[in-house]
């Protein structure tokens, strides 16, 4: 018996095991009315595993498979009806079997005692008392003459006896009777199974050695076969000579046994089970069968000599459609013909023939490639198959009820893709079951059906495969995600403000974010959706979310069909080329030499790149892998070794760290140190901005080449540990290049998504704080094409891009249907004397909140964000709807006042006007002190902000005293200490800062409880802590009118109630 | 080929520096010229790089470095022995390939105890015959990756 047969057994068992789970679940679902064919199928599968393991001497596999078989038989014969408990045990048994089959070498170490007992007890509990014994008893059948005895469980023997079948004991010689005849033993079993049942078999390895004949010449095999066929027919089926077959049991000879098994069977089963051979045909003499007590038999099972060739058995195999194989054969033939054509063309030096051959080879190659790719395609059902079980087990554990629908199992994907998809899908489904779908009671409470729905659907769409996972659970609450991200410092507060709900939901892909409030043992083990995204990135796929709070979530994964051939960008570092998967490439960037200084900064010991409004880590590829970098000498046009180790070293020599890349030799190679330096200054930076998961960074190379479709080939085992490469490929010119793994490389460069982006974020904040102390972010848009306008970014909720046809005119007003309601729209031209809105198709709607109403300001594209020091001229262009003007990007820019615009166009929105009906919460205050005597003290050094904030406060019904710095404010306060009810102050001010002001106020005997609100465009946690220490009660963002007034009122209320 | 009896085998001999080594000819698929090798940064020191062998990617190992002799310089005489090792082809870079000899097991002795450490671990014996000494490489152990000296440069600290 050779490896091949064993491999076949392993593979066959795997196939059985892969379908059993789904079948069992279907049986459980349908209960008593389960399709008997299905039960039979599972029974057969268990039986076939038992048969094979018995042949190969895999005792543990055999034991489990047999016990599972027994239970399945009881289900089949309706002695037992399926319930979840039974399914659980059976599933566990098949799990264990799978574990053993998948790792045949480690089989001996597997402990099956508990499971085995569990199965036995289960079977016993459904048997009448008298028959329980048959579970543990064995029947030993021994042959005449030499050869092993066959020990088989009594229950099987009884079963076939009761079914009225003949039982034969057949003696084979494995070598001569079977293998020498070219029969594969497994296939032989399978054939036998068609007309009966192979109950058991035993091989005698010892006998083989002790015989006189040359070693290895004989291998006795005993087989117990039950069938309804008798006589000569049986002989034919069994492919054995008459004298090799013994009829152990003949139903016709022992009819009384069938009808009345009682007397002999349980107590003294032994001799009676050995029926005298009343032979019906030319079937030979019977044998003695005796029952043996349980412990004995195991010893008789031949030691698994067969278990030896096992080590390599986990090798992968793949089934290929024969038609496809034929097609490939044809193509291979074509290829040979084409080669011959090429040969003769070369021999004749005939250019025309050459080009014909070239064409032909080209075509055949691509067809062949296509055919071979198709052999790798597998149905996605292979990976989806495990989910019914997963969902069932999880929902049982969580006390939920979930109906799982799986659609599109047949959609084919590349093998590697299927494997890579397993983890992310599992994670998302766990999430859906655990966090998405609510508990039964909660569902009923919110009026949903108690049974939750989970849908997994795969389909082809535009050359891609789309996999959707949808649940009807509670959805993803964008606010909770945003709060969590903010609390964990994963995102800056001002970034959040401009985000739509959808963007906020997408934050769940940030590393380190988990929205589950409690960590359950089912999901939420610290790995989150970021891992899902990273995994999918690896597969070249994308994932997006659509989620409505209360309604459910939909995750849509898009995948390319295959991984083996990927488009990639070829780049150079030093004299070496590398390939980067196109899927990771975000953009290519060239920073001209004169801008390098401006755009590359150093944080700690690493570099960052200013990319538009973002700051991303920068990795000098040559430094990471240790390639000697080169640069193009602008004078000679030649590549020269670049000795620069770090981009920044020309500015800060202390950063010249050791770089293994630049050997000492190169010093001599360069003509003159200073000359080299000058050249470097002239060299621009070639940067590939790459993304992986949520991490984005820039990789500096020496030059870029083309993009090429490359075939990914794995690296050998000596190089498997290198995470920075995902493989190698052979380029068109025959050179081998390494393919970079962007994730691995980031680890190598010690950029993890957290440290990298957090560092960049920290840098961003530092930069903001240092240089942009009084800088404001503005959203730039256009009114007329030549009229640039801006609005403070802080006041913007989000920006939507729409088509001008979506704008509806009704009653002289513009509205936009938006998320199920009408969004009032205004334009600058409605109110202010400006040119009318640019008549283009694409418009931007800048959504802000005015008095709690969402209002959209229409602007023309392009829309951009700038950060700039404000020097707002509040005179020249001031008019209703326009605060003033500023010079932004060397252009006069009108700054819109949305509040005024709305007030003029939709007076009723603003009408619960402050002065006529003051906010309710102010009422108690006004009772306590007449409104005329209640002032808010405002300290702010920027004229623009001061006047704006003052206006807000006044419009909200407050009287305001204002001061241009802390000192002036302090003086005002000292004079009016009884009239001032609250202080609103900027932090950074000349003469006295806001914090100092706060400290002084708190030190003043009369002002201990005076509410203080600090204003800031950027408030980090440190700032807030410092502010608290100084006595600040609350932080608010400048120009966020609604929040400022709300915050003020809340503080007031608190003071009042104290 | 000669009818091999159980105690003789054909061995290809080659040079690493000055020393003569031998490897079972049955284990060598082919001998190729060095051609173009793509270096793999961060690979173990004994890995020269990867090479295209008719569309397959083959890892090339510097046998000198692997044996803890001096790393080899590539010269026009340098050759790569392609050996198969559980489904993967691996190239062994050697200084030059000499000839093939028939070794008789009777003339193969265990590596002398004076050879310490790695070198003796990677040798299966020393052949003495025809007036010369040939150290016989143990293919299985020299291609293994799990030996302690085969540390993979996987952590970033050395970057």
Short mmCIF file of C-alpha atoms in Angstrom, two decimals, chain A residues 315 576 578 623-627 660 713-725 728-730 734-738 747-748 750, chain B residues 36 38-44 46-47 50-52 55-57 59 61 85-86 88 90 142-145 152-156 158-159:
data_model
loop_
_atom_site.label_atom_id
_atom_site.label_comp_id
_atom_site.label_asym_id
_atom_site.label_seq_id
_atom_site.Cartn_x
_atom_site.Cartn_y
_atom_site.Cartn_z
CA UNK A 315 0.05 18.60 0.22
CA UNK A 576 18.12 47.64 -8.67
CA UNK A 578 11.55 46.60 -7.67
CA UNK A 623 17.83 53.22 3.68
CA UNK A 624 15.32 50.58 4.59
CA UNK A 625 16.69 47.84 2.40
CA UNK A 626 20.25 49.07 2.23
CA UNK A 627 20.61 49.70 -1.47
CA UNK A 660 25.02 50.49 5.90
CA UNK A 713 6.10 33.91 -8.00
CA UNK A 714 6.76 32.81 -4.46
CA UNK A 715 10.19 33.10 -2.91
CA UNK A 716 12.09 30.06 -1.78
CA UNK A 717 12.05 28.90 1.77
CA UNK A 718 15.28 30.59 2.75
CA UNK A 719 13.57 33.89 2.04
CA UNK A 720 10.12 33.13 3.36
CA UNK A 721 10.74 35.03 6.56
CA UNK A 722 11.25 38.33 4.77
CA UNK A 723 8.06 40.25 5.15
CA UNK A 724 9.16 43.16 3.00
CA UNK A 725 8.76 41.11 -0.17
CA UNK A 728 9.42 37.91 -7.13
CA UNK A 729 8.66 38.20 -10.77
CA UNK A 730 10.43 37.97 -14.08
CA UNK A 734 14.21 38.28 -18.23
CA UNK A 735 15.49 40.02 -15.13
CA UNK A 736 14.21 38.93 -11.80
CA UNK A 737 12.83 41.66 -9.58
CA UNK A 738 11.43 41.53 -6.10
CA UNK A 747 7.02 47.28 9.58
CA UNK A 748 10.61 47.10 8.47
CA UNK A 750 9.17 50.76 11.85
CA UNK B 36 22.37 37.60 -13.50
CA UNK B 38 19.10 39.71 -8.16
CA UNK B 39 20.24 40.47 -4.62
CA UNK B 40 17.69 40.11 -1.83
CA UNK B 41 18.31 42.61 0.92
CA UNK B 42 17.87 41.43 4.49
CA UNK B 43 18.20 37.83 3.41
CA UNK B 44 20.45 35.56 5.48
CA UNK B 46 24.65 33.06 2.86
CA UNK B 47 21.93 33.88 0.30
CA UNK B 50 17.53 34.98 -6.68
CA UNK B 51 17.92 33.91 -10.25
CA UNK B 52 15.70 33.13 -13.18
CA UNK B 55 10.84 30.91 -15.61
CA UNK B 56 11.36 29.62 -12.13
CA UNK B 57 12.74 31.71 -9.30
CA UNK B 59 17.33 31.02 -4.46
CA UNK B 61 23.13 30.08 -1.78
CA UNK B 85 14.89 19.89 -2.28
CA UNK B 86 11.29 19.06 -1.48
CA UNK B 88 11.94 23.67 -4.59
CA UNK B 90 17.90 25.77 -4.96
CA UNK B 142 23.00 22.34 4.16
CA UNK B 143 19.71 23.29 2.60
CA UNK B 144 17.85 23.41 5.86
CA UNK B 145 16.75 26.76 7.15
CA UNK B 152 16.65 35.37 9.10
CA UNK B 153 16.99 39.08 9.25
CA UNK B 154 13.36 39.62 9.96
CA UNK B 155 13.39 42.32 12.53
CA UNK B 156 13.78 45.90 11.56
CA UNK B 158 19.29 46.21 11.56
CA UNK B 159 17.81 48.38 8.86
#
